[in-house]
mmCIF file of C-alpha atoms and ligand atoms in Angstrom:
data_model
loop_
_atom_site.group_PDB
_atom_site.id
_atom_site.type_symbol
_atom_site.label_atom_id
_atom_site.label_comp_id
_atom_site.label_asym_id
_atom_site.label_seq_id
_atom_site.Cartn_x
_atom_site.Cartn_y
_atom_site.Cartn_z
ATOM 1 C CA UNK L 1 135.939 283.871 -38.447
ATOM 2 C CA UNK L 2 138.243 281.472 -37.521
ATOM 3 C CA UNK L 3 141.378 282.121 -35.124
ATOM 4 C CA UNK L 4 144.748 281.807 -36.298
ATOM 5 C CA UNK L 5 146.359 278.970 -34.388
ATOM 6 C CA UNK L 6 149.611 279.626 -32.566
ATOM 7 C CA UNK L 7 152.254 276.995 -33.167
ATOM 8 C CA UNK L 8 154.079 276.467 -29.980
ATOM 9 C CA UNK L 9 155.987 273.587 -31.446
ATOM 10 C CA UNK L 10 157.488 275.663 -34.336
ATOM 11 C CA UNK L 11 158.191 278.709 -32.161
ATOM 12 C CA UNK L 12 159.838 276.441 -29.740
ATOM 13 C CA UNK L 13 161.979 274.801 -32.279
ATOM 14 C CA UNK L 14 163.097 278.169 -33.615
ATOM 15 C CA UNK L 15 163.883 279.261 -30.059
ATOM 16 C CA UNK L 16 165.883 275.953 -29.321
ATOM 17 C CA UNK L 17 167.561 276.737 -32.643
ATOM 18 C CA UNK L 18 168.498 280.044 -31.312
ATOM 19 C CA UNK L 19 169.846 278.700 -28.058
ATOM 20 C CA UNK L 20 172.082 276.099 -29.877
ATOM 21 C CA UNK L 21 173.686 279.005 -31.983
ATOM 22 C CA UNK L 22 174.308 280.804 -28.673
ATOM 23 C CA UNK L 23 175.586 277.710 -26.893
ATOM 24 C CA UNK L 24 177.916 277.380 -29.707
ATOM 25 C CA UNK L 25 179.397 281.089 -29.330
ATOM 26 C CA UNK L 26 179.385 280.581 -25.758
ATOM 27 C CA UNK L 27 181.793 277.548 -26.059
ATOM 28 C CA UNK L 28 184.184 279.277 -28.591
ATOM 29 C CA UNK L 29 184.445 282.277 -26.221
ATOM 30 C CA UNK L 30 184.885 280.616 -22.704
ATOM 31 C CA UNK L 31 186.207 276.934 -23.679
ATOM 32 C CA UNK L 32 183.357 275.267 -22.084
ATOM 33 C CA UNK L 33 179.649 274.564 -22.384
ATOM 34 C CA UNK L 34 176.901 275.919 -20.233
ATOM 35 C CA UNK L 35 175.782 273.303 -17.667
ATOM 36 C CA UNK L 36 172.157 272.634 -16.137
ATOM 37 C CA UNK L 37 171.645 270.149 -13.199
ATOM 38 C CA UNK L 38 168.499 268.830 -12.459
ATOM 39 C CA UNK L 39 167.439 267.420 -8.932
ATOM 40 C CA UNK L 40 164.861 264.860 -8.603
ATOM 41 C CA UNK L 41 163.605 263.715 -5.208
ATOM 42 C CA UNK L 42 161.415 260.523 -5.218
ATOM 43 C CA UNK L 43 160.054 258.454 -7.957
ATOM 44 C CA UNK L 44 157.007 260.495 -9.098
ATOM 45 C CA UNK L 45 156.445 259.153 -12.606
ATOM 46 C CA UNK L 46 155.478 262.425 -14.277
ATOM 47 C CA UNK L 47 158.279 264.157 -12.895
ATOM 48 C CA UNK L 48 160.695 261.491 -14.062
ATOM 49 C CA UNK L 49 159.294 261.946 -17.484
ATOM 50 C CA UNK L 50 159.743 265.758 -17.302
ATOM 51 C CA UNK L 51 163.384 265.539 -16.004
ATOM 52 C CA UNK L 52 164.393 262.937 -18.974
ATOM 53 C CA UNK L 53 162.944 265.665 -21.475
ATOM 54 C CA UNK L 54 164.865 268.059 -20.090
ATOM 55 C CA UNK L 55 167.971 266.144 -20.342
ATOM 56 C CA UNK L 56 167.314 265.285 -23.747
ATOM 57 C CA UNK L 57 166.377 268.795 -24.642
ATOM 58 C CA UNK L 58 169.956 270.295 -23.191
ATOM 59 C CA UNK L 59 171.838 267.813 -24.973
ATOM 60 C CA UNK L 60 170.503 268.576 -28.117
ATOM 61 C CA UNK L 61 171.406 272.393 -28.109
ATOM 62 C CA UNK L 62 175.077 271.647 -26.722
ATOM 63 C CA UNK L 63 173.874 272.408 -22.929
ATOM 64 C CA UNK L 64 175.777 269.753 -20.537
ATOM 65 C CA UNK L 65 172.973 267.829 -18.549
ATOM 66 C CA UNK L 66 173.552 266.741 -15.023
ATOM 67 C CA UNK L 67 170.916 264.658 -12.835
ATOM 68 C CA UNK L 68 171.119 264.073 -9.232
ATOM 69 C CA UNK L 69 168.363 261.621 -8.026
ATOM 70 C CA UNK L 70 167.536 261.302 -3.960
ATOM 71 C CA UNK L 71 165.316 258.735 -2.623
ATOM 72 C CA UNK L 72 161.626 259.759 -1.632
ATOM 73 C CA UNK L 73 162.653 259.451 1.985
ATOM 74 C CA UNK L 74 165.789 261.693 1.562
ATOM 75 C CA UNK L 75 166.180 264.168 4.477
ATOM 76 C CA UNK L 76 165.686 267.900 3.732
ATOM 77 C CA UNK L 77 169.099 268.519 5.175
ATOM 78 C CA UNK L 78 170.693 266.412 2.502
ATOM 79 C CA UNK L 79 168.713 268.192 -0.212
ATOM 80 C CA UNK L 80 170.023 271.533 0.932
ATOM 81 C CA UNK L 81 173.586 270.065 1.067
ATOM 82 C CA UNK L 82 173.218 269.079 -2.577
ATOM 83 C CA UNK L 83 171.973 272.492 -3.418
ATOM 84 C CA UNK L 84 174.889 274.089 -1.659
ATOM 85 C CA UNK L 85 177.226 271.773 -3.372
ATOM 86 C CA UNK L 86 175.651 272.700 -6.833
ATOM 87 C CA UNK L 87 175.954 276.291 -5.792
ATOM 88 C CA UNK L 88 179.366 276.210 -5.473
ATOM 89 C CA UNK L 89 180.250 274.084 -8.419
ATOM 90 C CA UNK L 90 181.476 276.622 -11.252
ATOM 91 C CA UNK L 91 180.352 273.978 -14.154
ATOM 92 C CA UNK L 92 176.842 274.314 -13.013
ATOM 93 C CA UNK L 93 175.082 277.552 -14.597
ATOM 94 C CA UNK L 94 171.692 276.350 -13.881
ATOM 95 C CA UNK L 95 169.909 274.381 -10.804
ATOM 96 C CA UNK L 96 166.468 273.073 -11.216
ATOM 97 C CA UNK L 97 164.693 271.225 -8.390
ATOM 98 C CA UNK L 98 161.873 269.473 -10.030
ATOM 99 C CA UNK L 99 158.675 270.073 -8.073
ATOM 100 C CA UNK L 100 156.568 268.985 -6.284
ATOM 101 C CA UNK L 101 158.889 267.567 -3.723
ATOM 102 C CA UNK L 102 157.925 264.963 -0.968
ATOM 103 C CA UNK L 103 155.731 266.405 1.759
ATOM 104 C CA UNK L 104 158.291 266.165 4.561
ATOM 105 C CA UNK L 105 160.246 268.703 2.747
ATOM 106 C CA UNK L 106 159.656 272.522 2.861
ATOM 107 C CA UNK L 107 159.850 273.415 -0.815
ATOM 108 C CA UNK L 108 160.074 277.236 -0.165
ATOM 109 C CA UNK L 109 163.239 276.528 1.793
ATOM 110 C CA UNK L 110 164.950 274.465 -0.603
ATOM 111 C CA UNK L 111 164.065 276.788 -3.566
ATOM 112 C CA UNK L 112 165.314 280.055 -1.657
ATOM 113 C CA UNK L 113 168.458 278.180 -0.981
ATOM 114 C CA UNK L 114 169.240 278.044 -4.765
ATOM 115 C CA UNK L 115 172.052 280.664 -5.720
ATOM 116 C CA UNK L 116 169.736 283.282 -7.566
ATOM 117 C CA UNK L 117 172.212 283.405 -10.735
ATOM 118 C CA UNK L 118 171.768 279.719 -11.083
ATOM 119 C CA UNK L 119 167.778 279.829 -10.505
ATOM 120 C CA UNK L 120 166.958 278.986 -14.155
ATOM 121 C CA UNK L 121 163.233 278.235 -12.974
ATOM 122 C CA UNK L 122 163.102 281.792 -11.608
ATOM 123 C CA UNK L 123 161.324 280.598 -8.465
ATOM 124 C CA UNK L 124 163.671 282.056 -5.840
ATOM 125 C CA UNK L 125 162.449 284.959 -3.904
ATOM 126 C CA UNK L 126 165.121 286.996 -5.312
ATOM 127 C CA UNK L 127 164.264 286.598 -8.952
ATOM 128 C CA UNK L 128 160.523 286.655 -8.028
ATOM 129 C CA UNK L 129 161.140 290.104 -6.552
ATOM 130 C CA UNK L 130 163.268 291.371 -9.042
ATOM 131 C CA UNK L 131 160.560 290.470 -11.750
ATOM 132 C CA UNK L 132 157.836 292.083 -9.384
ATOM 133 C CA UNK L 133 159.862 295.526 -9.243
ATOM 134 C CA UNK L 134 161.049 295.575 -12.951
ATOM 135 C CA UNK L 135 164.835 294.467 -12.573
ATOM 136 C CA UNK L 136 166.128 292.058 -15.069
ATOM 137 C CA UNK L 137 165.837 288.568 -13.646
ATOM 138 C CA UNK L 138 165.506 285.079 -14.342
ATOM 139 C CA UNK L 139 161.962 284.905 -15.320
ATOM 140 C CA UNK L 140 159.960 281.515 -14.932
ATOM 141 C CA UNK L 141 159.811 279.612 -18.164
ATOM 142 C CA UNK L 142 156.133 278.980 -18.767
ATOM 143 C CA UNK L 143 155.045 282.724 -18.315
ATOM 144 C CA UNK L 144 158.032 283.496 -20.093
ATOM 145 C CA UNK L 145 157.096 281.252 -23.018
ATOM 146 C CA UNK L 146 153.754 282.823 -23.249
ATOM 147 C CA UNK L 147 155.173 286.336 -23.377
ATOM 148 C CA UNK L 148 157.023 285.248 -26.606
ATOM 149 C CA UNK L 149 153.929 283.924 -28.038
ATOM 150 C CA UNK L 150 151.816 287.005 -27.343
ATOM 151 C CA UNK L 151 154.497 289.109 -28.657
ATOM 152 C CA UNK L 152 154.943 287.114 -32.003
ATOM 153 C CA UNK L 153 151.157 287.130 -32.294
ATOM 154 C CA UNK L 154 150.521 291.028 -31.409
ATOM 155 C CA UNK L 155 153.825 292.663 -31.209
ATOM 156 C CA UNK L 156 153.266 295.897 -29.310
ATOM 157 C CA UNK L 157 150.735 295.368 -26.387
ATOM 158 C CA UNK L 158 150.734 298.627 -24.920
ATOM 159 C CA UNK L 159 147.476 299.360 -23.479
ATOM 160 C CA UNK L 160 145.838 296.238 -24.293
ATOM 161 C CA UNK L 161 143.544 294.663 -21.724
ATOM 162 C CA UNK L 162 145.262 291.391 -20.481
ATOM 163 C CA UNK L 163 143.133 289.051 -18.245
ATOM 164 C CA UNK L 164 145.357 286.265 -16.374
ATOM 165 C CA UNK L 165 143.338 283.623 -14.870
ATOM 166 C CA UNK L 166 145.214 282.042 -12.082
ATOM 167 C CA UNK L 167 147.411 283.563 -9.479
ATOM 168 C CA UNK L 168 150.249 280.656 -8.654
ATOM 169 C CA UNK L 169 153.790 281.605 -8.122
ATOM 170 C CA UNK L 170 155.082 279.715 -11.029
ATOM 171 C CA UNK L 171 152.402 281.059 -13.800
ATOM 172 C CA UNK L 172 149.980 283.300 -13.161
ATOM 173 C CA UNK L 173 151.853 286.080 -10.934
ATOM 174 C CA UNK L 174 154.911 286.273 -13.161
ATOM 175 C CA UNK L 175 152.915 286.335 -16.296
ATOM 176 C CA UNK L 176 150.774 289.319 -14.852
ATOM 177 C CA UNK L 177 154.319 290.968 -14.008
ATOM 178 C CA UNK L 178 155.553 290.385 -17.591
ATOM 179 C CA UNK L 179 152.219 291.775 -18.989
ATOM 180 C CA UNK L 180 152.475 295.007 -16.781
ATOM 181 C CA UNK L 181 156.164 295.245 -17.786
ATOM 182 C CA UNK L 182 155.001 295.416 -21.349
ATOM 183 C CA UNK L 183 152.430 298.023 -20.546
ATOM 184 C CA UNK L 184 149.428 295.905 -20.795
ATOM 185 C CA UNK L 185 146.503 296.751 -18.482
ATOM 186 C CA UNK L 186 146.448 293.513 -16.337
ATOM 187 C CA UNK L 187 143.624 291.941 -14.315
ATOM 188 C CA UNK L 188 144.500 288.911 -12.314
ATOM 189 C CA UNK L 189 141.539 286.501 -11.883
ATOM 190 C CA UNK L 190 141.461 283.695 -9.272
ATOM 191 C CA UNK L 191 138.922 281.301 -7.520
ATOM 192 C CA UNK L 192 137.298 283.959 -5.760
ATOM 193 C CA UNK L 193 136.473 286.314 -8.792
ATOM 194 C CA UNK L 194 133.024 287.292 -9.512
ATOM 195 C CA UNK L 195 131.902 287.669 -12.940
ATOM 196 C CA UNK L 196 134.695 285.880 -14.752
ATOM 197 C CA UNK L 197 132.649 285.839 -18.150
ATOM 198 C CA UNK L 198 132.601 289.641 -17.894
ATOM 199 C CA UNK L 199 136.119 289.900 -17.374
ATOM 200 C CA UNK L 200 136.993 287.649 -20.217
ATOM 201 C CA UNK L 201 134.699 289.640 -22.509
ATOM 202 C CA UNK L 202 136.629 292.726 -22.016
ATOM 203 C CA UNK L 203 140.231 291.224 -22.595
ATOM 204 C CA UNK L 204 142.354 291.618 -25.677
ATOM 205 C CA UNK L 205 144.450 288.831 -24.329
ATOM 206 C CA UNK L 206 143.455 286.023 -22.013
ATOM 207 C CA UNK L 207 145.984 283.692 -20.431
ATOM 208 C CA UNK L 208 144.362 280.847 -18.585
ATOM 209 C CA UNK L 209 146.513 278.980 -15.984
ATOM 210 C CA UNK L 210 143.797 277.183 -13.834
ATOM 211 C CA UNK L 211 143.917 273.451 -14.277
ATOM 212 C CA UNK L 212 139.971 272.977 -14.814
ATOM 213 C CA UNK L 213 139.375 271.281 -18.310
ATOM 214 C CA UNK L 214 137.115 273.870 -20.594
ATOM 215 C CA UNK L 215 136.402 276.155 -17.823
ATOM 216 C CA UNK L 216 136.662 279.208 -20.164
ATOM 217 C CA UNK L 217 133.786 279.463 -22.573
ATOM 218 C CA UNK L 218 133.876 280.070 -26.141
ATOM 219 C CA UNK L 219 131.218 282.534 -26.221
ATOM 220 C CA UNK L 220 132.876 284.657 -23.428
ATOM 221 C CA UNK L 221 135.810 285.258 -25.572
ATOM 222 C CA UNK L 222 135.971 289.098 -27.265
ATOM 223 C CA UNK L 223 135.922 288.744 -30.979
ATOM 224 C CA UNK L 224 139.555 288.687 -32.064
ATOM 225 C CA UNK L 225 141.207 288.254 -28.734
ATOM 226 C CA UNK L 226 144.570 286.456 -28.260
ATOM 227 C CA UNK L 227 143.940 283.273 -25.999
ATOM 228 C CA UNK L 228 146.844 281.564 -24.511
ATOM 229 C CA UNK L 229 145.831 278.427 -22.870
ATOM 230 C CA UNK L 230 148.402 277.054 -20.240
ATOM 231 C CA UNK L 231 146.163 274.250 -18.908
ATOM 232 C CA UNK L 232 147.013 270.767 -19.124
ATOM 233 C CA UNK L 233 144.379 268.440 -18.102
ATOM 234 C CA UNK L 234 143.869 264.584 -18.879
ATOM 235 C CA UNK L 235 140.583 264.010 -19.473
ATOM 236 C CA UNK L 236 138.892 260.409 -19.749
ATOM 237 C CA UNK L 237 136.904 259.678 -22.973
ATOM 238 C CA UNK L 238 133.846 257.144 -23.474
ATOM 239 C CA UNK L 239 136.053 254.582 -25.204
ATOM 240 C CA UNK L 240 138.269 254.281 -21.980
ATOM 241 C CA UNK L 241 141.181 256.398 -23.688
ATOM 242 C CA UNK L 242 142.439 259.729 -22.350
ATOM 243 C CA UNK L 243 142.861 263.033 -23.978
ATOM 244 C CA UNK L 244 144.889 266.157 -22.991
ATOM 245 C CA UNK L 245 142.848 269.494 -22.955
ATOM 246 C CA UNK L 246 143.335 272.969 -21.800
ATOM 247 C CA UNK L 247 141.435 275.397 -19.647
ATOM 248 C CA UNK L 248 139.704 276.937 -22.583
ATOM 249 C CA UNK L 249 136.647 275.383 -24.631
ATOM 250 C CA UNK L 250 138.800 275.092 -27.619
ATOM 251 C CA UNK L 251 136.188 274.644 -30.194
ATOM 252 C CA UNK L 252 134.117 277.282 -28.899
ATOM 253 C CA UNK L 253 137.049 279.831 -28.718
ATOM 254 C CA UNK L 254 138.320 279.437 -32.070
ATOM 255 C CA UNK L 255 135.483 280.731 -33.696
ATOM 256 C CA UNK L 256 135.703 283.917 -31.880
ATOM 257 C CA UNK L 257 139.265 284.308 -30.925
ATOM 258 C CA UNK L 258 141.810 286.245 -33.117
ATOM 259 C CA UNK L 259 144.758 283.792 -32.147
ATOM 260 C CA UNK L 260 144.781 280.713 -30.057
ATOM 261 C CA UNK L 261 147.354 278.179 -28.867
ATOM 262 C CA UNK L 262 146.059 274.502 -29.019
ATOM 263 C CA UNK L 263 146.655 271.959 -26.076
ATOM 264 C CA UNK L 264 149.051 270.209 -26.806
ATOM 265 C CA UNK L 265 151.330 272.005 -28.840
ATOM 266 C CA UNK L 266 151.089 275.539 -27.742
ATOM 267 C CA UNK L 267 152.394 276.774 -24.587
ATOM 268 C CA UNK L 268 153.612 273.087 -23.408
ATOM 269 C CA UNK L 269 156.723 272.973 -25.854
ATOM 270 C CA UNK L 270 157.601 276.756 -25.011
ATOM 271 C CA UNK L 271 158.332 275.995 -21.428
ATOM 272 C CA UNK L 272 161.512 273.558 -22.074
ATOM 273 C CA UNK L 273 162.785 275.785 -24.534
ATOM 274 C CA UNK L 274 162.824 278.668 -22.246
ATOM 275 C CA UNK L 275 164.364 276.975 -19.805
ATOM 276 C CA UNK L 276 167.306 276.213 -22.289
ATOM 277 C CA UNK L 277 167.233 280.014 -23.047
ATOM 278 C CA UNK L 278 167.348 280.901 -19.191
ATOM 279 C CA UNK L 279 170.342 278.326 -18.917
ATOM 280 C CA UNK L 280 172.204 280.015 -21.476
ATOM 281 C CA UNK L 281 171.397 283.306 -20.153
ATOM 282 C CA UNK L 282 172.724 282.565 -16.732
ATOM 283 C CA UNK L 283 175.765 281.298 -18.065
ATOM 284 C CA UNK L 284 176.668 284.203 -20.024
ATOM 285 C CA UNK L 285 175.813 286.331 -16.837
ATOM 286 C CA UNK L 286 178.148 284.198 -14.902
ATOM 287 C CA UNK L 287 180.705 284.513 -17.515
ATOM 288 C CA UNK L 288 181.076 288.144 -17.153
ATOM 289 C CA UNK L 289 180.862 288.717 -13.441
HETATM 290 P P1 LIG S 1 147.778 276.163 -9.348
HETATM 291 O O1 LIG S 1 146.751 275.128 -8.953
HETATM 292 O O2 LIG S 1 149.001 276.411 -8.697
HETATM 293 O O3 LIG S 1 146.892 277.563 -9.340
HETATM 294 C C1 LIG S 1 145.439 277.511 -10.189
HETATM 295 C C2 LIG S 1 144.976 279.023 -10.190
HETATM 296 O O4 LIG S 1 143.620 278.818 -10.623
HETATM 297 C C3 LIG S 1 144.829 279.224 -8.488
HETATM 298 O O5 LIG S 1 145.391 280.765 -8.588
HETATM 299 C C4 LIG S 1 143.292 279.372 -8.499
HETATM 300 O O6 LIG S 1 142.671 280.433 -7.431
HETATM 301 C C5 LIG S 1 142.634 279.664 -9.767
HETATM 302 N N1 LIG S 1 141.670 279.153 -10.091
HETATM 303 C C6 LIG S 1 140.963 277.669 -9.561
HETATM 304 N N2 LIG S 1 139.611 277.745 -9.989
HETATM 305 C C7 LIG S 1 139.360 278.677 -10.613
HETATM 306 C C8 LIG S 1 138.039 279.419 -11.002
HETATM 307 N N3 LIG S 1 137.019 278.589 -10.820
HETATM 308 N N4 LIG S 1 137.964 280.483 -11.397
HETATM 309 C C9 LIG S 1 139.134 281.182 -11.660
HETATM 310 N N5 LIG S 1 140.185 280.928 -11.105
HETATM 311 C C10 LIG S 1 140.516 279.624 -10.642
HETATM 312 O O7 LIG S 1 148.151 275.905 -10.744
HETATM 313 P P2 LIG S 1 149.381 276.282 -11.867
HETATM 314 O O8 LIG S 1 149.485 277.672 -11.919
HETATM 315 O O9 LIG S 1 150.842 275.636 -11.376
HETATM 316 O O10 LIG S 1 148.956 275.548 -13.339
HETATM 317 C C11 LIG S 1 147.585 276.008 -13.899
HETATM 318 C C12 LIG S 1 147.459 275.033 -14.796
HETATM 319 O O11 LIG S 1 148.852 275.270 -15.886
HETATM 320 C C13 LIG S 1 147.474 273.511 -14.571
HETATM 321 O O12 LIG S 1 146.647 272.893 -15.681
HETATM 322 C C14 LIG S 1 148.878 272.913 -14.837
HETATM 323 O O13 LIG S 1 149.018 271.649 -15.267
HETATM 324 C C15 LIG S 1 149.410 274.092 -16.315
HETATM 325 N N6 LIG S 1 150.609 274.289 -16.253
HETATM 326 C C16 LIG S 1 151.082 274.015 -17.663
HETATM 327 C C17 LIG S 1 152.493 274.192 -17.784
HETATM 328 C C18 LIG S 1 153.092 274.319 -19.362
HETATM 329 O O14 LIG S 1 154.320 274.090 -19.528
HETATM 330 N N7 LIG S 1 152.312 274.247 -20.305
HETATM 331 C C19 LIG S 1 153.438 274.381 -16.818
HETATM 332 C C20 LIG S 1 152.837 274.899 -15.260
HETATM 333 C C21 LIG S 1 151.607 274.599 -15.448
HETATM 334 P P3 LIG S 1 143.106 280.419 -5.983
HETATM 335 O O15 LIG S 1 144.507 281.121 -5.827
HETATM 336 O O16 LIG S 1 142.124 281.336 -5.580
HETATM 337 O O17 LIG S 1 143.296 279.282 -5.379
#
């Protein structure tokens, strides 16, 4: 048996096309386009690439993309003042502060300062809390993308055994909340978990969000399971080149799983597409309040 590959690129393209239609309808109804502003502090090369990709993706669906760059030594007070200014700006529907922030800045404090109605990353305590207690919220983009892929593959997951490996606030915890809301029976594994292999073997759905290349072994996977690999790890090859791999031993898992996401081309493309969807959702909600 060989698993069906989940094509995150194609699913993300479909979601972007849906968002573009929604944006056009929003413009027709409200006479303005939704706006997303990204704040980048410092000159981290990877962050600059992500911010560039987000801006381009916005423009492609008709969302107005703004960008503020602050120097690496910017004072926390200046960043908080910028967030306050964006909170008050009616043309801004979504605010995203690119992480990681320089060490002298308290990231939790900055995130908490973002107006929850504009928190398109879903990282503020208000949105995280709403998700945890089952109220409508802006949901973090990566788990939201994973959930869409799981629903496409499996449909109703009520009663399914789901294992989330990783308990970060940006992936693992919100992922577990979404699976719980969909009535799966959810286990969260982390670095102190005993017998990870045993947990994986019982899971109908495995979401791996760890950051350790190939740590989930193919032979652990329950035959027919749906495997969602969030990990993005760059590994060195013998010829001096590098390659991106996930947290799951892909070749081994392919032989046992029912569905599996590749890395790259699985979860990654869904993250930005869900950011666009969240920005449209935020704009719609703000326009009706
Ligand atoms: P974090 O480092 O914040 O969290 C990693 C989690 O993995 C922690 O909860 C940690 O446990 C757990 N963990 C570490 N080692 C083990 C182990 N041996 N067994 C079981 N659990 C373990 O990472 P993120 O959640 O931010 O990201 C996870 C991965 O997903 C990374 O590779 C990242 O690059 C990728 N990612 C991909 C995105 C995408 O768009 N595709 C977006 C975001 C992230 P503990 O809490 O005990 O320390």
